[in-house]
PDB file of C-alpha atoms in Angstrom:
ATOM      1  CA  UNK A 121     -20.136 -54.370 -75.992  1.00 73.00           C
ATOM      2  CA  UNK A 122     -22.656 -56.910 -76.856  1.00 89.00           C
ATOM      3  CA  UNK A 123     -25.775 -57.991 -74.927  1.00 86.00           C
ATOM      4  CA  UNK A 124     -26.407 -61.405 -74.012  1.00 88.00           C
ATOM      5  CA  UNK A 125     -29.936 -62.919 -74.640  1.00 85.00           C
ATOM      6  CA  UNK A 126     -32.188 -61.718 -72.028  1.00 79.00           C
ATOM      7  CA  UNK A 127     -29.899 -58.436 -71.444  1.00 82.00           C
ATOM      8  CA  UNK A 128     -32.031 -55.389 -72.345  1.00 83.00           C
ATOM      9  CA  UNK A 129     -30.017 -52.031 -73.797  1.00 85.00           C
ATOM     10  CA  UNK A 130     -31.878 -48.519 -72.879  1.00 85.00           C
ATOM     11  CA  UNK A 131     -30.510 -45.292 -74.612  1.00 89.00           C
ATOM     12  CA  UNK A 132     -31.844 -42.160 -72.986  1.00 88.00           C
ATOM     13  CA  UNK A 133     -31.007 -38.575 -73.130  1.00 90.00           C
ATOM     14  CA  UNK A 134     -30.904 -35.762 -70.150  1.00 89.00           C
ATOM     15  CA  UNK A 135     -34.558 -35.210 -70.397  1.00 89.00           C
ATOM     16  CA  UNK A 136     -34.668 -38.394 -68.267  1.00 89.00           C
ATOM     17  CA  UNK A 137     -32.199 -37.704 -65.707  1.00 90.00           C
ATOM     18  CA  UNK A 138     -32.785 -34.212 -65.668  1.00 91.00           C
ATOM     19  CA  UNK A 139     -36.800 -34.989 -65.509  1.00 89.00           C
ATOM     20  CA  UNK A 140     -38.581 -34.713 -62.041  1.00 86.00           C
ATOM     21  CA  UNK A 141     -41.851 -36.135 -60.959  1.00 73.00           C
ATOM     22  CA  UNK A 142     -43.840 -38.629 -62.379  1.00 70.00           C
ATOM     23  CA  UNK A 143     -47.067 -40.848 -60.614  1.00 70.00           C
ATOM     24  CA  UNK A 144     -44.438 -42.735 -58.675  1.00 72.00           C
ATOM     25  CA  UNK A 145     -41.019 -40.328 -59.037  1.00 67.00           C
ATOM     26  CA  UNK A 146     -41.628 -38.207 -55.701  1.00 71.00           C
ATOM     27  CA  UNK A 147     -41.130 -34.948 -57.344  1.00 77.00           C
ATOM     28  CA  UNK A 148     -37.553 -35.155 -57.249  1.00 82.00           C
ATOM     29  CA  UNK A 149     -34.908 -35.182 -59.899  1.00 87.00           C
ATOM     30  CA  UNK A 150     -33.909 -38.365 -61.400  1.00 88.00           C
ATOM     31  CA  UNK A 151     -30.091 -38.302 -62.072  1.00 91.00           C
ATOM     32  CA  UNK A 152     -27.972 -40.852 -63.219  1.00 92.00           C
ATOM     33  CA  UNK A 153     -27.789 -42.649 -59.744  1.00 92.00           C
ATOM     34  CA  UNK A 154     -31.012 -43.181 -59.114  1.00 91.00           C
ATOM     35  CA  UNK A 155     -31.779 -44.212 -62.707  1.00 92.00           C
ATOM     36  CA  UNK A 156     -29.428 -46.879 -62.223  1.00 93.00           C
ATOM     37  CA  UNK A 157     -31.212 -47.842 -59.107  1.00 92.00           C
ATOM     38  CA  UNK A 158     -34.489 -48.128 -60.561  1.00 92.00           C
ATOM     39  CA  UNK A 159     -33.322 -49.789 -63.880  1.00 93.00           C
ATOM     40  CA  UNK A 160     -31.660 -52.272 -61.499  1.00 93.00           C
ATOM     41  CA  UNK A 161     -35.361 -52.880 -59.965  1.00 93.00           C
ATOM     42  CA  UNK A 162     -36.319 -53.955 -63.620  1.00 92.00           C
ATOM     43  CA  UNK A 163     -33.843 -56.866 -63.866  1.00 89.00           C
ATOM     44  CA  UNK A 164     -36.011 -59.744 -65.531  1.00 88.00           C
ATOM     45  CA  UNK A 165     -38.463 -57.401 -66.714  1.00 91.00           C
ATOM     46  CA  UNK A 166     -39.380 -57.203 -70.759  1.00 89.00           C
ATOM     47  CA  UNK A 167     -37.950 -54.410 -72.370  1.00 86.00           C
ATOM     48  CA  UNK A 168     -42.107 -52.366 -72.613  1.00 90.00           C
ATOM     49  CA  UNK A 169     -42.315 -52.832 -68.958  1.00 93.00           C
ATOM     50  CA  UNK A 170     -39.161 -51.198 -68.340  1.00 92.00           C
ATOM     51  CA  UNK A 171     -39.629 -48.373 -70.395  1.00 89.00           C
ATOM     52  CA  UNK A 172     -43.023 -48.320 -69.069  1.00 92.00           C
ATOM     53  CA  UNK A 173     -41.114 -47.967 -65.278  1.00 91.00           C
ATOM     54  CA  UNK A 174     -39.325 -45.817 -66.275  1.00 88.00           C
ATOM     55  CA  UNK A 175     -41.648 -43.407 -67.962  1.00 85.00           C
ATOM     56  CA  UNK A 176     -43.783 -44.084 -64.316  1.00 85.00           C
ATOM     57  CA  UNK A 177     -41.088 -42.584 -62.443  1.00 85.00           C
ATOM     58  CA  UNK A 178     -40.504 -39.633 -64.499  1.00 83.00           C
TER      59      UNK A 178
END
């Protein structure tokens, strides 16, 4: 699979969907479907701020 410009490509491992809390996370665990919901809240974002989402919600 390649990535188109713009796309952005984020490895992670099961500390992230196993992970609860964070500032904005609601001290619940993240999983795999909510991951995907709030990566799909970064579209058009630069890859830092994603990340930086990311981390917020973790």
């Amino acid at each position: 699979m390649c990535l188109a410009p713009g796309e952005t490509g984020l490895l992670y491992t099961d500390g992230i969907t196993e992970s609860v809390g964070g500032p904005v996370g609601g001290g619940e665990m993240l999983g795999e479907d909510r991951l995907h919901r709030v990566l799909a809240a970064c579209a058009g974002m630069p890859s830092d701020a994603v990340v930086e989402h990311v981390h917020m919600v973790v």
